């Protein structure tokens, strides 16, 4: 098949619908945003407590009494499966004298019993047992207290939580993400890798990095044989709701390799071809045709391997990377066979630290018919996932993420310099500017989505 490798229309045969370009205010993103306690406090009070946050996995807590606990900044949220099958979320705090109720990250229980004085909080948040109830001058606590509930909804198998007492619906908040992710049927995908690193960087340093691909050729040169690294062939989108998307072609070498001495085919692309029963040798001299043939093979072999969702996807979604940023702290690369979950949560008190989750979810193949592709290499379909939590530097987070974190830790140091005047951004890095401007919107009392909805309602 002859094709002009420099002709962008060749790549644009099936464009993803483009999202409208937002307006920018030209934020310079000064360094204090990454280390100031005052800014950290403003973010917590005005932004973190007003947005939807991806916190738990509903499909991992199927039975009444199953719970999960996640920490976010200074707070902790416990999510509990109810008797009627719904899920409720609570601040993880006893209303007697403030003790934390739950310390395990997950479990099953009949009730949340406080470790301090033994008050028993039922799954629905009601209080049914206290010691010496007659001794409370304000009345029996069971008649007067409930656990403090937090709004939560389930989407894509995940539990999304919002500390705002009157949040917009999650579907509105997610905007175009809702329909795009629904096609992948992520609800039943299983977590295969879970690494959590306590990291010496502000949470935004991590998300800035996942909001641009400008660093790929320098920080991850090994990806060029399988992913299109060249920004000219990448589609960048920003949704009015504040989220972003990047569409990078995969399943073929980057066009940046044309005219270089670098081999077009490498082990990673060869593995991808073999996985779909294609012979790498057949593509000698026509390496740029791998993408289309992999797509055809995935269409053919996907259903018999149990990947029925392939039928919902556009051709390029079978091979390409869709990298999403969900405001404010979640980034994910979504493939037809993998969901690379990248989340940074603020440290409880220190703006120069964060908790970074590097996880991997994948659809489970039918009858264990093949190994599952993960960031830690191929795994058995029924493999258990151990949650590995450690301090950054103690263990590898995988080559790609080690490369990312290596540069971001140096950047965190640079943000303290009196010589740093703020960013000077390429257009392909504009998603960084956009989300910082959105943080300021929240801090300054604007609520992009609600303000927009109110404006439309008033017209
Ligand atoms: S603090 Fe929970 S029972 Fe006293
Ligand atoms: Fe990276």
Short mmCIF file of C-alpha atoms and ligand atoms in Angstrom, two decimals:
data_model
loop_
_atom_site.label_atom_id
_atom_site.label_comp_id
_atom_site.label_asym_id
_atom_site.label_seq_id
_atom_site.Cartn_x
_atom_site.Cartn_y
_atom_site.Cartn_z
CA UNK A 1 0.00 0.00 0.00
CA UNK A 2 1.63 3.22 -1.09
CA UNK A 3 1.09 6.21 1.10
CA UNK A 4 2.74 9.56 1.50
CA UNK A 5 4.26 9.35 4.94
CA UNK A 6 4.32 13.11 5.24
CA UNK A 7 0.70 13.61 4.26
CA UNK A 8 -1.32 14.35 7.37
CA UNK A 9 -4.57 13.43 5.62
CA UNK A 10 -3.35 9.82 5.75
CA UNK A 11 -3.63 9.95 9.53
CA UNK A 12 -6.81 11.97 9.55
CA UNK A 13 -9.00 9.41 7.81
CA UNK A 14 -11.01 8.77 10.95
CA UNK A 15 -10.57 11.86 13.06
CA UNK A 16 -11.88 11.88 16.58
CA UNK A 17 -14.42 14.68 16.98
CA UNK A 18 -12.43 17.71 18.05
CA UNK A 19 -13.36 19.60 21.20
CA UNK A 20 -13.58 23.40 21.02
CA UNK A 21 -10.40 25.33 21.84
CA UNK A 22 -10.80 27.20 25.15
CA UNK A 23 -9.66 30.72 25.80
CA UNK A 24 -6.51 31.22 27.86
CA UNK A 25 -5.63 34.03 30.19
CA UNK A 26 -1.89 33.47 29.73
CA UNK A 27 -1.04 32.15 33.18
CA UNK A 28 2.70 32.12 33.90
CA UNK A 29 2.39 29.36 36.54
CA UNK A 30 4.98 30.70 39.00
CA UNK A 31 6.96 28.34 41.21
CA UNK A 32 5.28 29.19 44.54
CA UNK A 33 2.19 27.24 43.45
CA UNK A 34 4.26 24.11 44.00
CA UNK A 35 5.63 24.80 47.48
CA UNK A 36 3.59 27.51 49.22
CA UNK A 37 1.58 26.40 52.25
CA UNK A 38 -0.78 29.32 51.70
CA UNK A 39 -1.52 28.24 48.14
CA UNK A 40 -1.87 24.63 49.26
CA UNK A 41 -4.48 25.72 51.80
CA UNK A 42 -6.41 27.75 49.19
CA UNK A 43 -6.42 24.79 46.83
CA UNK A 44 -7.79 22.52 49.51
CA UNK A 45 -10.54 24.83 50.71
CA UNK A 46 -11.70 26.07 47.32
CA UNK A 47 -10.84 23.43 44.75
CA UNK A 48 -10.31 19.94 46.16
CA UNK A 49 -13.47 20.15 48.22
CA UNK A 50 -15.58 21.27 45.23
CA UNK A 51 -14.69 18.77 42.49
CA UNK A 52 -15.47 15.17 41.62
CA UNK A 53 -12.59 12.88 42.55
CA UNK A 54 -12.02 9.35 41.35
CA UNK A 55 -11.51 7.45 44.60
CA UNK A 56 -12.67 3.84 44.70
CA UNK A 57 -13.56 0.80 42.62
CA UNK A 58 -17.19 -0.25 42.89
CA UNK A 59 -16.65 -3.58 41.17
CA UNK A 60 -14.14 -4.58 43.86
CA UNK A 61 -16.78 -4.23 46.60
CA UNK A 62 -19.79 -6.20 45.33
CA UNK A 63 -21.40 -7.34 48.62
CA UNK A 64 -23.22 -5.36 51.33
CA UNK A 65 -20.69 -4.43 54.01
CA UNK A 66 -17.76 -4.33 51.58
CA UNK A 67 -15.88 -1.07 51.97
CA UNK A 68 -12.89 0.85 50.68
CA UNK A 69 -11.02 3.72 52.28
CA UNK A 70 -8.95 6.30 50.42
CA UNK A 71 -7.00 9.25 51.67
CA UNK A 72 -7.07 12.58 49.91
CA UNK A 73 -4.95 15.40 51.34
CA UNK A 74 -5.78 15.86 55.02
CA UNK A 75 -9.01 13.90 54.72
CA UNK A 76 -10.05 10.31 54.39
CA UNK A 77 -13.17 8.91 52.78
CA UNK A 78 -14.78 5.54 53.40
CA UNK A 79 -17.04 4.08 50.71
CA UNK A 80 -19.49 1.40 51.78
CA UNK A 81 -21.73 -1.00 49.84
CA UNK A 82 -25.26 -0.79 51.27
CA UNK A 83 -27.82 -3.52 51.86
CA UNK A 84 -29.79 -2.32 48.81
CA UNK A 85 -26.70 -2.54 46.58
CA UNK A 86 -26.08 1.20 46.39
CA UNK A 87 -22.88 2.83 47.67
CA UNK A 88 -22.60 5.56 50.28
CA UNK A 89 -19.47 7.53 51.16
CA UNK A 90 -18.59 9.14 54.45
CA UNK A 91 -15.84 11.22 55.94
CA UNK A 92 -13.80 8.66 57.81
CA UNK A 93 -14.33 10.24 61.19
CA UNK A 94 -16.28 9.44 64.33
CA UNK A 95 -18.75 12.12 65.38
CA UNK A 96 -18.03 11.49 69.07
CA UNK A 97 -14.51 12.89 69.40
CA UNK A 98 -12.99 12.71 65.96
CA UNK A 99 -11.26 9.34 65.84
CA UNK A 100 -10.65 7.77 62.45
CA UNK A 101 -12.97 4.84 62.01
CA UNK A 102 -11.26 2.79 59.31
CA UNK A 103 -7.58 2.18 58.73
CA UNK A 104 -7.66 -0.72 56.26
CA UNK A 105 -7.76 0.22 52.63
CA UNK A 106 -10.54 -2.31 52.05
CA UNK A 107 -12.51 -4.95 53.88
CA UNK A 108 -15.93 -6.30 54.80
CA UNK A 109 -17.79 -5.38 57.95
CA UNK A 110 -21.23 -5.46 59.56
CA UNK A 111 -20.81 -1.95 60.92
CA UNK A 112 -18.18 0.76 61.35
CA UNK A 113 -17.30 0.48 65.02
CA UNK A 114 -15.11 3.22 66.39
CA UNK A 115 -11.85 1.90 67.89
CA UNK A 116 -11.91 4.54 70.67
CA UNK A 117 -15.16 4.22 72.70
CA UNK A 118 -16.87 1.60 70.59
CA UNK A 119 -19.70 3.62 69.06
CA UNK A 120 -21.35 1.54 66.35
CA UNK A 121 -22.09 3.25 63.06
CA UNK A 122 -24.27 1.18 60.73
CA UNK A 123 -23.55 0.82 57.01
CA UNK A 124 -26.19 3.49 56.32
CA UNK A 125 -24.42 5.99 58.59
CA UNK A 126 -26.85 5.76 61.51
CA UNK A 127 -25.62 5.30 65.07
CA UNK A 128 -27.10 2.33 66.95
CA UNK A 129 -24.90 1.73 69.95
CA UNK A 130 -23.02 3.93 72.39
CA UNK A 131 -21.76 3.29 75.90
CA UNK A 132 -23.85 5.00 78.64
CA UNK A 133 -26.33 6.78 76.35
CA UNK A 134 -28.21 8.15 79.36
CA UNK A 135 -25.14 10.18 80.38
CA UNK A 136 -25.29 12.69 77.51
CA UNK A 137 -26.87 16.03 78.55
CA UNK A 138 -27.70 16.85 74.89
CA UNK A 139 -29.63 13.59 74.55
CA UNK A 140 -28.91 10.07 73.37
CA UNK A 141 -26.27 10.34 70.61
CA UNK A 142 -28.10 7.64 68.62
CA UNK A 143 -31.06 9.99 68.24
CA UNK A 144 -28.97 12.96 67.18
CA UNK A 145 -25.93 11.91 65.18
CA UNK A 146 -25.14 10.35 61.81
CA UNK A 147 -21.92 9.86 59.93
CA UNK A 148 -21.11 12.86 57.73
CA UNK A 149 -21.98 11.78 54.19
CA UNK A 150 -20.15 12.77 51.01
CA UNK A 151 -21.75 12.79 47.55
CA UNK A 152 -20.73 9.83 45.43
CA UNK A 153 -21.61 8.30 42.08
CA UNK A 154 -20.38 5.29 40.14
CA UNK A 155 -19.07 5.52 36.59
CA UNK A 156 -16.78 3.19 34.60
CA UNK A 157 -16.72 0.90 37.64
CA UNK A 158 -15.08 3.62 39.74
CA UNK A 159 -16.51 5.52 42.70
CA UNK A 160 -16.37 9.27 42.26
CA UNK A 161 -16.70 11.40 45.34
CA UNK A 162 -17.41 15.10 45.78
CA UNK A 163 -17.07 16.90 49.12
CA UNK A 164 -19.24 19.79 47.92
CA UNK A 165 -22.67 19.47 49.59
CA UNK A 166 -24.37 20.53 46.33
CA UNK A 167 -22.31 19.21 43.43
CA UNK A 168 -23.29 19.18 39.77
CA UNK A 169 -24.12 15.68 38.46
CA UNK A 170 -21.00 13.64 37.65
CA UNK A 171 -22.16 13.19 34.04
CA UNK A 172 -22.18 16.97 33.55
CA UNK A 173 -18.81 17.30 35.25
CA UNK A 174 -17.21 14.69 33.00
CA UNK A 175 -18.65 16.14 29.78
CA UNK A 176 -17.46 14.22 26.70
CA UNK A 177 -15.48 11.74 28.80
CA UNK A 178 -18.71 9.99 29.76
CA UNK A 179 -19.57 8.72 26.29
CA UNK A 180 -15.99 8.08 25.23
CA UNK A 181 -15.19 5.85 28.19
CA UNK A 182 -18.53 4.08 28.08
CA UNK A 183 -17.54 2.50 24.75
CA UNK A 184 -14.61 0.69 26.37
CA UNK A 185 -16.86 -1.01 28.95
CA UNK A 186 -14.22 -0.42 31.62
CA UNK A 187 -16.68 -1.35 34.39
CA UNK A 188 -15.51 -4.96 34.56
CA UNK A 189 -11.84 -4.43 33.91
CA UNK A 190 -9.60 -5.80 36.58
CA UNK A 191 -6.70 -4.15 38.37
CA UNK A 192 -3.50 -6.04 37.62
CA UNK A 193 -0.85 -3.63 38.91
CA UNK A 194 -1.05 -1.20 41.82
CA UNK A 195 2.02 0.76 42.85
CA UNK A 196 1.70 3.75 45.15
CA UNK A 197 4.74 5.93 45.73
CA UNK A 198 4.99 8.64 48.38
CA UNK A 199 6.71 11.24 46.26
CA UNK A 200 8.86 14.33 46.89
CA UNK A 201 6.91 16.55 44.50
CA UNK A 202 3.74 18.63 44.59
CA UNK A 203 0.80 16.82 42.98
CA UNK A 204 0.72 19.35 40.12
CA UNK A 205 4.27 18.51 39.06
CA UNK A 206 3.04 15.01 38.24
CA UNK A 207 -0.10 16.18 36.45
CA UNK A 208 1.78 18.84 34.48
CA UNK A 209 3.95 16.08 33.11
CA UNK A 210 0.96 13.96 32.12
CA UNK A 211 -0.55 16.97 30.37
CA UNK A 212 2.09 17.22 27.68
CA UNK A 213 3.87 14.90 25.29
CA UNK A 214 6.64 17.37 24.46
CA UNK A 215 8.94 15.38 26.76
CA UNK A 216 8.47 12.04 25.02
CA UNK A 217 11.41 12.17 22.58
CA UNK A 218 13.85 13.26 25.31
CA UNK A 219 12.55 11.39 28.36
CA UNK A 220 11.10 8.26 26.72
CA UNK A 221 13.02 7.73 23.47
CA UNK A 222 12.18 4.01 23.56
CA UNK A 223 8.49 4.67 22.79
CA UNK A 224 9.12 6.01 19.30
CA UNK A 225 8.96 2.62 17.61
CA UNK A 226 5.40 2.02 18.70
CA UNK A 227 3.81 5.39 19.34
CA UNK A 228 3.64 8.49 17.17
CA UNK A 229 5.61 10.95 19.25
CA UNK A 230 5.59 13.80 16.80
CA UNK A 231 3.19 16.51 17.96
CA UNK A 232 2.27 17.33 14.36
CA UNK A 233 0.53 13.96 14.16
CA UNK A 234 -1.10 14.20 17.56
CA UNK A 235 -4.52 15.65 18.27
CA UNK A 236 -4.80 17.75 21.44
CA UNK A 237 -8.19 18.64 22.85
CA UNK A 238 -9.50 20.53 25.83
CA UNK A 239 -13.10 20.19 26.95
CA UNK A 240 -15.07 23.15 28.32
CA UNK A 241 -15.54 21.13 31.52
CA UNK A 242 -11.78 21.35 32.15
CA UNK A 243 -10.63 17.91 31.04
CA UNK A 244 -8.19 17.22 28.25
CA UNK A 245 -7.49 14.54 25.69
CA UNK A 246 -4.52 13.64 23.55
CA UNK A 247 -4.81 11.21 20.67
CA UNK A 248 -1.53 9.59 19.63
CA UNK A 249 -1.30 7.03 16.87
CA UNK A 250 0.00 3.66 17.97
CA UNK A 251 0.78 0.28 16.48
CA UNK A 252 3.36 1.76 14.09
CA UNK A 253 6.68 3.59 14.37
CA UNK A 254 6.77 7.33 14.91
CA UNK A 255 7.20 9.40 11.80
CA UNK A 256 9.91 11.25 13.67
CA UNK A 257 12.12 8.23 12.85
CA UNK A 258 11.96 8.82 9.10
CA UNK A 259 15.40 9.76 7.85
CA UNK A 260 17.12 8.77 11.11
CA UNK A 261 19.35 5.75 11.78
CA UNK A 262 16.93 4.39 14.37
CA UNK A 263 15.36 0.99 13.56
CA UNK A 264 11.68 1.29 12.72
CA UNK A 265 10.71 -2.04 14.26
CA UNK A 266 11.58 -2.76 17.87
CA UNK A 267 10.74 -5.44 20.41
CA UNK A 268 7.65 -3.66 21.62
CA UNK A 269 6.07 -3.42 18.17
CA UNK A 270 7.12 -6.99 17.40
CA UNK A 271 5.39 -8.19 20.56
CA UNK A 272 2.26 -6.31 19.59
CA UNK A 273 2.25 -7.93 16.13
CA UNK A 274 2.83 -11.42 17.54
CA UNK A 275 0.08 -10.97 20.09
CA UNK A 276 -2.35 -10.53 17.22
CA UNK A 277 -0.86 -13.44 15.23
CA UNK A 278 1.04 -11.31 12.75
CA UNK A 279 4.63 -12.03 11.68
CA UNK A 280 6.98 -9.03 12.14
CA UNK A 281 9.14 -10.30 9.24
CA UNK A 282 6.21 -9.78 6.88
CA UNK A 283 6.44 -6.05 7.47
CA UNK A 284 10.04 -5.52 6.48
CA UNK A 285 10.17 -2.40 4.36
CA UNK A 286 6.55 -1.54 5.08
CA UNK A 287 6.66 -0.96 8.84
CA UNK A 288 4.12 1.86 8.67
CA UNK A 289 1.42 -0.57 7.55
CA UNK A 290 1.45 -2.47 10.84
CA UNK A 291 -1.18 -0.23 12.41
CA UNK A 292 -3.93 -1.01 9.95
CA UNK A 293 -3.24 -4.75 9.91
CA UNK A 294 -3.16 -4.94 13.70
CA UNK A 295 -6.54 -3.21 13.74
CA UNK A 296 -7.97 -5.77 11.30
CA UNK A 297 -6.61 -8.66 13.33
CA UNK A 298 -8.00 -7.24 16.55
CA UNK A 299 -11.42 -6.96 14.95
CA UNK A 300 -11.13 -10.59 13.84
CA UNK A 301 -9.66 -12.17 16.99
CA UNK A 302 -10.99 -9.85 19.70
CA UNK A 303 -14.45 -11.41 20.22
CA UNK A 304 -13.15 -14.99 20.49
CA UNK A 305 -10.71 -13.77 23.17
CA UNK A 306 -13.59 -12.19 25.08
CA UNK A 307 -12.99 -8.58 24.08
CA UNK A 308 -16.53 -7.81 22.98
CA UNK A 309 -16.06 -4.09 23.55
CA UNK A 310 -13.79 -3.93 20.48
CA UNK A 311 -17.06 -3.80 18.54
CA UNK A 312 -17.88 -0.41 20.11
CA UNK A 313 -14.56 1.19 19.19
CA UNK A 314 -13.44 3.17 16.18
CA UNK A 315 -10.64 1.45 14.21
CA UNK A 316 -7.95 3.71 15.57
CA UNK A 317 -9.07 3.16 19.15
CA UNK A 318 -7.83 -0.42 18.71
CA UNK A 319 -4.21 0.62 18.29
CA UNK A 320 -3.90 4.20 19.41
CA UNK A 321 -3.40 5.84 22.76
CA UNK A 322 -6.05 8.14 24.08
CA UNK A 323 -4.53 9.98 26.97
CA UNK A 324 -7.04 11.81 29.17
CA UNK A 325 -6.64 14.30 31.95
CA UNK A 326 -9.60 14.54 34.29
CA UNK A 327 -9.50 17.72 36.30
CA UNK A 328 -7.89 18.04 38.77
CA UNK A 329 -5.68 15.05 39.53
CA UNK A 330 -6.27 12.06 37.31
CA UNK A 331 -4.54 11.10 34.07
CA UNK A 332 -5.04 7.92 32.15
CA UNK A 333 -3.87 6.36 28.94
CA UNK A 334 -6.71 4.28 27.55
CA UNK A 335 -6.13 1.50 25.06
CA UNK A 336 -8.56 -1.13 23.84
CA UNK A 337 -6.75 -3.55 26.18
CA UNK A 338 -5.44 -1.39 28.98
CA UNK A 339 -6.16 1.51 31.31
CA UNK A 340 -3.04 3.12 32.74
CA UNK A 341 -4.32 4.80 35.89
CA UNK A 342 -2.16 7.73 36.99
CA UNK A 343 -3.36 9.72 39.95
CA UNK A 344 -1.64 12.18 42.27
CA UNK A 345 -3.16 13.03 45.61
CA UNK A 346 -1.95 15.87 47.83
CA UNK A 347 0.03 15.08 50.95
CA UNK A 348 -1.98 15.78 54.15
CA UNK A 349 0.17 18.75 55.17
CA UNK A 350 3.22 19.25 52.93
CA UNK A 351 2.83 20.99 49.55
CA UNK A 352 6.16 19.59 48.35
CA UNK A 353 4.99 16.00 48.65
CA UNK A 354 2.24 13.87 47.14
CA UNK A 355 0.93 10.35 46.87
CA UNK A 356 1.27 8.98 43.38
CA UNK A 357 -0.72 5.96 42.18
CA UNK A 358 0.57 4.09 39.14
CA UNK A 359 -1.98 1.37 38.45
CA UNK A 360 -3.07 -0.74 35.53
CA UNK A 361 -6.50 -2.14 34.69
CA UNK A 362 -7.22 -4.48 31.79
CA UNK A 363 -10.14 -6.45 30.37
CA UNK A 364 -10.06 -10.09 31.43
CA UNK A 365 -9.64 -12.47 28.46
CA UNK A 366 -12.13 -15.30 28.07
CA UNK A 367 -11.12 -18.62 29.65
CA UNK A 368 -7.60 -17.33 30.39
CA UNK A 369 -6.95 -17.76 26.66
CA UNK A 370 -4.03 -15.35 26.67
CA UNK A 371 -1.78 -13.35 28.91
CA UNK A 372 -2.87 -9.87 29.89
CA UNK A 373 -0.74 -6.95 28.73
CA UNK A 374 0.35 -4.80 31.70
CA UNK A 375 2.98 -2.20 32.59
CA UNK A 376 4.79 -4.99 34.44
CA UNK A 377 4.83 -7.28 31.40
CA UNK A 378 2.41 -10.10 30.48
CA UNK A 379 0.41 -11.50 33.41
CA UNK A 380 -1.95 -14.43 33.90
CA UNK A 381 -5.59 -13.44 33.54
CA UNK A 382 -6.39 -14.67 37.04
CA UNK A 383 -3.31 -13.13 38.69
CA UNK A 384 -3.89 -11.44 42.05
CA UNK A 385 -3.01 -7.78 42.36
CA UNK A 386 -0.99 -6.88 45.45
CA UNK A 387 -1.06 -3.19 46.30
CA UNK A 388 2.58 -2.18 46.66
CA UNK A 389 3.05 1.05 48.61
CA UNK A 390 6.49 2.56 49.14
CA UNK A 391 8.54 5.74 49.27
CA UNK A 392 9.69 7.08 45.92
CA UNK A 393 13.15 5.72 45.11
CA UNK A 394 12.84 2.52 47.11
CA UNK A 395 11.54 0.56 44.13
CA UNK A 396 11.03 0.96 40.42
CA UNK A 397 7.68 2.29 39.22
CA UNK A 398 8.36 0.80 35.79
CA UNK A 399 10.73 2.25 33.18
CA UNK A 400 8.35 4.86 31.77
CA UNK A 401 7.27 6.29 35.09
CA UNK A 402 10.78 6.14 36.55
CA UNK A 403 11.83 8.30 33.62
CA UNK A 404 9.01 10.75 34.31
CA UNK A 405 9.59 10.95 38.04
CA UNK A 406 13.34 11.37 37.55
CA UNK A 407 12.80 14.68 35.77
CA UNK A 408 9.91 15.90 37.89
CA UNK A 409 11.83 15.61 41.16
CA UNK A 410 14.46 17.96 39.68
CA UNK A 411 11.72 20.30 38.53
CA UNK A 412 10.29 20.52 42.05
CA UNK A 413 13.70 21.76 43.22
CA UNK A 414 13.83 24.31 40.39
CA UNK A 415 10.50 25.79 41.42
CA UNK A 416 12.16 27.18 44.56
CA UNK A 417 14.73 29.18 42.59
CA UNK A 418 14.54 32.98 42.65
CA UNK A 419 15.72 32.74 39.06
CA UNK A 420 12.61 30.94 37.83
CA UNK A 421 10.22 33.43 36.27
CA UNK A 422 7.40 31.11 35.23
CA UNK A 423 6.58 28.98 32.20
CA UNK A 424 7.29 29.62 28.53
CA UNK A 425 5.01 27.11 26.88
CA UNK A 426 4.78 25.48 23.48
CA UNK A 427 1.28 25.21 22.05
CA UNK A 428 1.36 21.47 22.59
CA UNK A 429 1.79 22.18 26.33
CA UNK A 430 -1.27 24.43 26.59
CA UNK A 431 -3.23 21.84 28.52
CA UNK A 432 -0.97 22.65 31.49
CA UNK A 433 -1.87 26.32 31.34
CA UNK A 434 -5.54 25.48 31.03
CA UNK A 435 -5.77 23.39 34.15
CA UNK A 436 -3.79 25.88 36.24
CA UNK A 437 -6.21 28.59 35.13
CA UNK A 438 -9.04 26.32 36.19
CA UNK A 439 -7.48 25.88 39.64
CA UNK A 440 -7.46 29.68 39.92
CA UNK A 441 -11.09 29.79 38.82
CA UNK A 442 -12.00 27.62 41.79
CA UNK A 443 -9.72 29.52 44.18
CA UNK A 444 -11.24 32.82 43.11
CA UNK A 445 -14.77 31.52 43.57
CA UNK A 446 -15.71 30.78 39.97
CA UNK A 447 -17.22 27.39 39.22
CA UNK A 448 -16.73 26.90 35.47
CA UNK A 449 -19.45 24.34 34.99
CA UNK A 450 -22.01 25.78 37.38
CA UNK A 451 -21.41 29.35 36.19
CA UNK A 452 -21.93 28.20 32.63
CA UNK A 453 -25.12 26.30 33.53
CA UNK A 454 -26.47 29.29 35.46
CA UNK A 455 -25.71 31.58 32.51
CA UNK A 456 -27.55 29.32 30.09
CA UNK A 457 -30.52 29.06 32.48
CA UNK A 458 -30.68 32.86 32.77
CA UNK A 459 -30.71 33.42 28.99
S1 LIG B 1 -14.20 8.92 69.26
FE1 LIG B 1 -15.38 7.37 68.36
S2 LIG B 1 -16.43 6.47 70.00
FE2 LIG B 1 -15.29 8.05 70.91
FE1 LIG B 2 6.22 10.72 30.41
#
